[in-house]
């Protein structure tokens, strides 16, 4: 640590070292980040600063210091788009905070910004997560938007080839159609989810989806679907 703190070491190298130490030694990460944020950020590489501000914000939120956490997320945003690999993540995390505070209008704004940045960088994980979040919020008010976001989420999940994401998106879209009493569309999506859930690793999900399908089929005196 003395070598890192030597006057001969540049501010940028110090921040990079503290970031690395925080990643290696998680039990003392707050100590390292606190040292790093005290360094003058002028002329420091934005990639280096974005990692510092984003990860320090995450830690602060984890430690229930919401006010300071949001402050450092916003510092990450202020760095702009160029050389800022954490921008879409910071926007997403801020959106979640405001959603938890039921400030949905603000949350929507941050999710939309995160999605826009993620599309440029083709970050499918963030594209999927934002779409699911936006769909859920809009499902209570603007149903056409919600429907499209759920469909987008399915598309992104399929591109990622992540079964759990695909399963979750199909199930959520099915639930959305149930809420609108569009039972045929709900059944189609539940069946798509069923085909994925019919694997040992998703057996708990399979039971839930089977129950949903059978509830719909009973409405039309259809045959019940076996869980096996």
mmCIF file of C-alpha atoms in Angstrom:
data_model
loop_
_atom_site.group_PDB
_atom_site.id
_atom_site.type_symbol
_atom_site.label_atom_id
_atom_site.label_comp_id
_atom_site.label_asym_id
_atom_site.label_seq_id
_atom_site.Cartn_x
_atom_site.Cartn_y
_atom_site.Cartn_z
ATOM 1 C CA UNK A 1 0.000 0.000 0.000
ATOM 2 C CA UNK A 2 2.904 2.384 0.729
ATOM 3 C CA UNK A 3 4.146 1.882 -2.813
ATOM 4 C CA UNK A 4 0.721 2.896 -4.170
ATOM 5 C CA UNK A 5 0.608 6.020 -2.006
ATOM 6 C CA UNK A 6 4.101 7.218 -2.986
ATOM 7 C CA UNK A 7 4.281 10.737 -4.439
ATOM 8 C CA UNK A 8 5.945 9.384 -7.549
ATOM 9 C CA UNK A 9 2.821 7.374 -8.463
ATOM 10 C CA UNK A 10 0.338 9.266 -10.680
ATOM 11 C CA UNK A 11 -3.251 9.824 -9.596
ATOM 12 C CA UNK A 12 -4.508 7.587 -12.374
ATOM 13 C CA UNK A 13 -2.219 4.720 -11.389
ATOM 14 C CA UNK A 14 -3.315 5.113 -7.766
ATOM 15 C CA UNK A 15 -7.000 4.863 -8.714
ATOM 16 C CA UNK A 16 -6.326 1.821 -10.890
ATOM 17 C CA UNK A 17 -4.442 0.207 -8.012
ATOM 18 C CA UNK A 18 -7.204 0.958 -5.509
ATOM 19 C CA UNK A 19 -9.829 -0.399 -7.919
ATOM 20 C CA UNK A 20 -7.811 -3.575 -8.285
ATOM 21 C CA UNK A 21 -7.264 -3.931 -4.533
ATOM 22 C CA UNK A 22 -10.979 -3.392 -3.888
ATOM 23 C CA UNK A 23 -11.809 -6.180 -6.352
ATOM 24 C CA UNK A 24 -9.272 -8.550 -4.802
ATOM 25 C CA UNK A 25 -9.966 -7.771 -1.135
ATOM 26 C CA UNK A 26 -13.733 -7.283 -0.868
ATOM 27 C CA UNK A 27 -13.614 -7.097 2.945
ATOM 28 C CA UNK A 28 -11.688 -3.818 2.662
ATOM 29 C CA UNK A 29 -13.141 -2.516 -0.604
ATOM 30 C CA UNK A 30 -14.813 0.469 1.060
ATOM 31 C CA UNK A 31 -11.441 1.540 2.494
ATOM 32 C CA UNK A 32 -9.800 1.419 -0.943
ATOM 33 C CA UNK A 33 -12.652 3.192 -2.730
ATOM 34 C CA UNK A 34 -12.693 5.964 -0.126
ATOM 35 C CA UNK A 35 -8.992 6.570 -0.761
ATOM 36 C CA UNK A 36 -9.527 6.531 -4.516
ATOM 37 C CA UNK A 37 -12.403 9.060 -4.584
ATOM 38 C CA UNK A 38 -10.249 11.591 -2.699
ATOM 39 C CA UNK A 39 -7.806 11.762 -5.601
ATOM 40 C CA UNK A 40 -8.202 14.733 -7.939
ATOM 41 C CA UNK A 41 -10.068 13.361 -11.002
ATOM 42 C CA UNK A 42 -8.723 15.987 -13.413
ATOM 43 C CA UNK A 43 -7.034 14.373 -16.457
ATOM 44 C CA UNK A 44 -7.830 10.872 -15.157
ATOM 45 C CA UNK A 45 -8.913 8.321 -17.771
ATOM 46 C CA UNK A 46 -12.726 8.097 -17.881
ATOM 47 C CA UNK A 47 -12.734 4.310 -18.033
ATOM 48 C CA UNK A 48 -10.816 4.234 -14.778
ATOM 49 C CA UNK A 49 -13.139 6.776 -13.118
ATOM 50 C CA UNK A 50 -16.306 5.081 -14.352
ATOM 51 C CA UNK A 51 -15.287 1.817 -12.699
ATOM 52 C CA UNK A 52 -14.480 3.634 -9.462
ATOM 53 C CA UNK A 53 -17.702 5.653 -9.290
ATOM 54 C CA UNK A 54 -19.940 2.761 -10.354
ATOM 55 C CA UNK A 55 -18.503 0.145 -8.023
ATOM 56 C CA UNK A 56 -18.296 2.554 -5.103
ATOM 57 C CA UNK A 57 -21.950 3.487 -5.702
ATOM 58 C CA UNK A 58 -22.911 -0.197 -5.659
ATOM 59 C CA UNK A 59 -21.101 -0.671 -2.361
ATOM 60 C CA UNK A 60 -22.754 2.379 -0.810
ATOM 61 C CA UNK A 61 -26.201 1.154 -1.830
ATOM 62 C CA UNK A 62 -25.393 -2.285 -0.437
ATOM 63 C CA UNK A 63 -24.450 -0.586 2.850
ATOM 64 C CA UNK A 64 -27.805 1.264 2.865
ATOM 65 C CA UNK A 65 -26.213 4.628 2.101
ATOM 66 C CA UNK A 66 -28.694 5.448 -0.656
ATOM 67 C CA UNK A 67 -28.053 9.186 -0.861
ATOM 68 C CA UNK A 68 -24.304 8.818 -1.392
ATOM 69 C CA UNK A 69 -24.855 5.828 -3.668
ATOM 70 C CA UNK A 70 -27.031 7.862 -6.020
ATOM 71 C CA UNK A 71 -24.471 10.673 -5.873
ATOM 72 C CA UNK A 72 -21.703 8.405 -7.176
ATOM 73 C CA UNK A 73 -23.951 6.759 -9.763
ATOM 74 C CA UNK A 74 -24.594 10.275 -11.081
ATOM 75 C CA UNK A 75 -20.872 11.018 -11.075
ATOM 76 C CA UNK A 76 -20.535 8.016 -13.355
ATOM 77 C CA UNK A 77 -23.252 9.441 -15.619
ATOM 78 C CA UNK A 78 -21.561 12.837 -15.730
ATOM 79 C CA UNK A 79 -18.535 11.251 -17.401
ATOM 80 C CA UNK A 80 -20.630 10.906 -20.567
ATOM 81 C CA UNK A 81 -20.820 8.102 -23.118
ATOM 82 C CA UNK A 82 -17.264 8.012 -24.434
ATOM 83 C CA UNK A 83 -14.982 5.536 -22.639
ATOM 84 C CA UNK A 84 -17.644 4.844 -20.025
ATOM 85 C CA UNK A 85 -18.376 1.092 -20.011
ATOM 86 C CA UNK A 86 -20.496 1.385 -16.851
ATOM 87 C CA UNK A 87 -22.924 4.035 -18.136
ATOM 88 C CA UNK A 88 -25.862 1.779 -19.019
ATOM 89 C CA UNK A 89 -25.379 -0.173 -15.775
ATOM 90 C CA UNK A 90 -25.398 3.005 -13.682
ATOM 91 C CA UNK A 91 -28.552 4.221 -15.411
ATOM 92 C CA UNK A 92 -30.215 0.854 -14.796
ATOM 93 C CA UNK A 93 -29.254 0.770 -11.121
ATOM 94 C CA UNK A 94 -30.532 4.321 -10.539
ATOM 95 C CA UNK A 95 -33.788 3.363 -12.270
ATOM 96 C CA UNK A 96 -34.218 0.424 -9.886
ATOM 97 C CA UNK A 97 -33.717 2.705 -6.886
ATOM 98 C CA UNK A 98 -36.411 5.103 -8.085
ATOM 99 C CA UNK A 99 -38.726 2.208 -8.948
ATOM 100 C CA UNK A 100 -38.333 0.888 -5.402
ATOM 101 C CA UNK A 101 -39.275 4.381 -4.213
ATOM 102 C CA UNK A 102 -42.405 4.114 -6.472
ATOM 103 C CA UNK A 103 -41.187 7.107 -8.475
ATOM 104 C CA UNK A 104 -42.097 5.336 -11.696
ATOM 105 C CA UNK A 105 -41.898 8.346 -14.006
ATOM 106 C CA UNK A 106 -38.265 8.930 -13.019
ATOM 107 C CA UNK A 107 -37.530 5.195 -13.160
ATOM 108 C CA UNK A 108 -38.940 4.963 -16.689
ATOM 109 C CA UNK A 109 -36.707 7.817 -17.795
ATOM 110 C CA UNK A 110 -33.559 6.122 -16.471
ATOM 111 C CA UNK A 111 -34.534 2.681 -17.820
ATOM 112 C CA UNK A 112 -35.167 4.228 -21.246
ATOM 113 C CA UNK A 113 -31.772 5.950 -21.216
ATOM 114 C CA UNK A 114 -30.071 2.737 -20.137
ATOM 115 C CA UNK A 115 -31.799 0.818 -22.922
ATOM 116 C CA UNK A 116 -30.777 3.423 -25.502
ATOM 117 C CA UNK A 117 -27.103 3.205 -24.488
ATOM 118 C CA UNK A 118 -27.238 -0.587 -24.318
ATOM 119 C CA UNK A 119 -28.618 -0.799 -27.857
ATOM 120 C CA UNK A 120 -25.680 1.218 -29.176
ATOM 121 C CA UNK A 121 -23.174 -1.072 -27.451
ATOM 122 C CA UNK A 122 -25.329 -4.165 -28.145
ATOM 123 C CA UNK A 123 -25.372 -5.072 -24.452
ATOM 124 C CA UNK A 124 -28.091 -7.715 -24.638
ATOM 125 C CA UNK A 125 -28.176 -8.362 -20.899
ATOM 126 C CA UNK A 126 -29.065 -4.750 -20.125
ATOM 127 C CA UNK A 127 -31.425 -4.618 -23.128
ATOM 128 C CA UNK A 128 -33.290 -7.626 -21.739
ATOM 129 C CA UNK A 129 -33.372 -6.326 -18.158
ATOM 130 C CA UNK A 130 -34.559 -2.840 -19.150
ATOM 131 C CA UNK A 131 -37.252 -4.263 -21.406
ATOM 132 C CA UNK A 132 -38.595 -6.492 -18.640
ATOM 133 C CA UNK A 133 -38.591 -3.608 -16.163
ATOM 134 C CA UNK A 134 -40.300 -1.198 -18.562
ATOM 135 C CA UNK A 135 -42.855 -3.835 -19.522
ATOM 136 C CA UNK A 136 -43.712 -4.434 -15.890
ATOM 137 C CA UNK A 137 -44.188 -0.729 -15.157
ATOM 138 C CA UNK A 138 -46.204 -0.046 -18.320
ATOM 139 C CA UNK A 139 -48.375 -3.128 -17.764
ATOM 140 C CA UNK A 140 -50.267 -1.083 -15.154
ATOM 141 C CA UNK A 141 -50.971 1.854 -17.462
ATOM 142 C CA UNK A 142 -49.906 1.712 -21.117
ATOM 143 C CA UNK A 143 -50.611 -1.879 -22.120
ATOM 144 C CA UNK A 144 -49.537 -1.592 -25.763
ATOM 145 C CA UNK A 145 -46.074 -0.433 -24.705
ATOM 146 C CA UNK A 146 -45.884 -3.198 -22.118
ATOM 147 C CA UNK A 147 -46.731 -5.851 -24.687
ATOM 148 C CA UNK A 148 -44.005 -4.641 -27.055
ATOM 149 C CA UNK A 149 -41.383 -4.485 -24.310
ATOM 150 C CA UNK A 150 -42.196 -8.069 -23.257
ATOM 151 C CA UNK A 151 -41.810 -9.197 -26.875
ATOM 152 C CA UNK A 152 -38.520 -7.315 -27.142
ATOM 153 C CA UNK A 153 -37.335 -9.017 -23.955
ATOM 154 C CA UNK A 154 -38.095 -12.427 -25.467
ATOM 155 C CA UNK A 155 -36.097 -11.493 -28.576
ATOM 156 C CA UNK A 156 -33.084 -10.356 -26.537
ATOM 157 C CA UNK A 157 -33.256 -13.452 -24.320
ATOM 158 C CA UNK A 158 -33.273 -15.689 -27.379
ATOM 159 C CA UNK A 159 -30.233 -13.876 -28.804
ATOM 160 C CA UNK A 160 -28.481 -14.430 -25.486
ATOM 161 C CA UNK A 161 -29.565 -18.073 -25.599
ATOM 162 C CA UNK A 162 -30.395 -17.861 -21.886
ATOM 163 C CA UNK A 163 -33.158 -20.349 -21.090
ATOM 164 C CA UNK A 164 -34.042 -18.767 -17.765
ATOM 165 C CA UNK A 165 -34.450 -15.332 -19.355
ATOM 166 C CA UNK A 166 -36.596 -16.785 -22.158
ATOM 167 C CA UNK A 167 -38.690 -18.719 -19.648
ATOM 168 C CA UNK A 168 -39.195 -15.629 -17.469
ATOM 169 C CA UNK A 169 -40.147 -13.412 -20.405
ATOM 170 C CA UNK A 170 -42.663 -15.867 -21.870
ATOM 171 C CA UNK A 171 -44.221 -16.392 -18.432
ATOM 172 C CA UNK A 172 -44.438 -12.647 -17.781
ATOM 173 C CA UNK A 173 -46.059 -12.041 -21.174
ATOM 174 C CA UNK A 174 -48.498 -14.858 -20.448
ATOM 175 C CA UNK A 175 -49.380 -13.257 -17.110
ATOM 176 C CA UNK A 176 -49.824 -9.935 -18.902
ATOM 177 C CA UNK A 177 -52.337 -11.472 -21.318
ATOM 178 C CA UNK A 178 -54.177 -13.125 -18.428
ATOM 179 C CA UNK A 179 -54.606 -9.717 -16.794
ATOM 180 C CA UNK A 180 -56.237 -8.545 -20.037
ATOM 181 C CA UNK A 181 -58.341 -11.733 -20.320
ATOM 182 C CA UNK A 182 -56.647 -12.590 -23.611
ATOM 183 C CA UNK A 183 -56.559 -16.273 -22.773
ATOM 184 C CA UNK A 184 -55.534 -17.633 -26.178
ATOM 185 C CA UNK A 185 -52.425 -15.416 -26.276
ATOM 186 C CA UNK A 186 -51.687 -16.266 -22.653
ATOM 187 C CA UNK A 187 -51.881 -19.984 -23.402
ATOM 188 C CA UNK A 188 -49.508 -19.665 -26.366
ATOM 189 C CA UNK A 189 -46.873 -17.955 -24.239
ATOM 190 C CA UNK A 190 -47.298 -20.343 -21.309
ATOM 191 C CA UNK A 191 -46.790 -23.262 -23.692
ATOM 192 C CA UNK A 192 -43.574 -21.681 -24.962
ATOM 193 C CA UNK A 193 -42.448 -21.287 -21.356
ATOM 194 C CA UNK A 194 -43.511 -24.886 -20.621
ATOM 195 C CA UNK A 195 -41.288 -26.245 -23.391
ATOM 196 C CA UNK A 196 -38.273 -24.572 -21.781
ATOM 197 C CA UNK A 197 -39.270 -25.381 -18.209
ATOM 198 C CA UNK A 198 -39.617 -29.066 -19.067
ATOM 199 C CA UNK A 199 -36.020 -29.625 -17.986
ATOM 200 C CA UNK A 200 -34.842 -30.921 -14.629
ATOM 201 C CA UNK A 201 -33.223 -27.628 -13.661
ATOM 202 C CA UNK A 202 -36.549 -25.761 -14.052
ATOM 203 C CA UNK A 203 -38.940 -28.262 -12.413
ATOM 204 C CA UNK A 204 -40.232 -25.698 -9.882
ATOM 205 C CA UNK A 205 -41.088 -23.341 -12.723
ATOM 206 C CA UNK A 206 -42.711 -26.204 -14.616
ATOM 207 C CA UNK A 207 -45.253 -26.795 -11.863
ATOM 208 C CA UNK A 208 -46.211 -23.113 -11.761
ATOM 209 C CA UNK A 209 -46.563 -22.866 -15.536
ATOM 210 C CA UNK A 210 -48.538 -26.127 -15.715
ATOM 211 C CA UNK A 211 -50.930 -24.721 -13.123
ATOM 212 C CA UNK A 212 -51.429 -21.571 -15.192
ATOM 213 C CA UNK A 213 -52.076 -23.593 -18.357
ATOM 214 C CA UNK A 214 -54.560 -25.863 -16.625
ATOM 215 C CA UNK A 215 -56.423 -22.881 -15.188
ATOM 216 C CA UNK A 216 -56.901 -21.506 -18.701
ATOM 217 C CA UNK A 217 -57.869 -24.872 -20.154
ATOM 218 C CA UNK A 218 -60.493 -25.354 -17.459
ATOM 219 C CA UNK A 219 -62.169 -22.149 -18.546
ATOM 220 C CA UNK A 220 -62.778 -23.785 -21.929
ATOM 221 C CA UNK A 221 -63.296 -27.355 -20.649
ATOM 222 C CA UNK A 222 -60.071 -28.403 -22.315
ATOM 223 C CA UNK A 223 -57.907 -31.327 -21.332
ATOM 224 C CA UNK A 224 -55.532 -30.748 -18.434
ATOM 225 C CA UNK A 225 -51.829 -30.758 -19.185
ATOM 226 C CA UNK A 226 -49.618 -33.269 -17.451
ATOM 227 C CA UNK A 227 -46.657 -31.975 -15.397
ATOM 228 C CA UNK A 228 -44.419 -34.781 -16.547
#
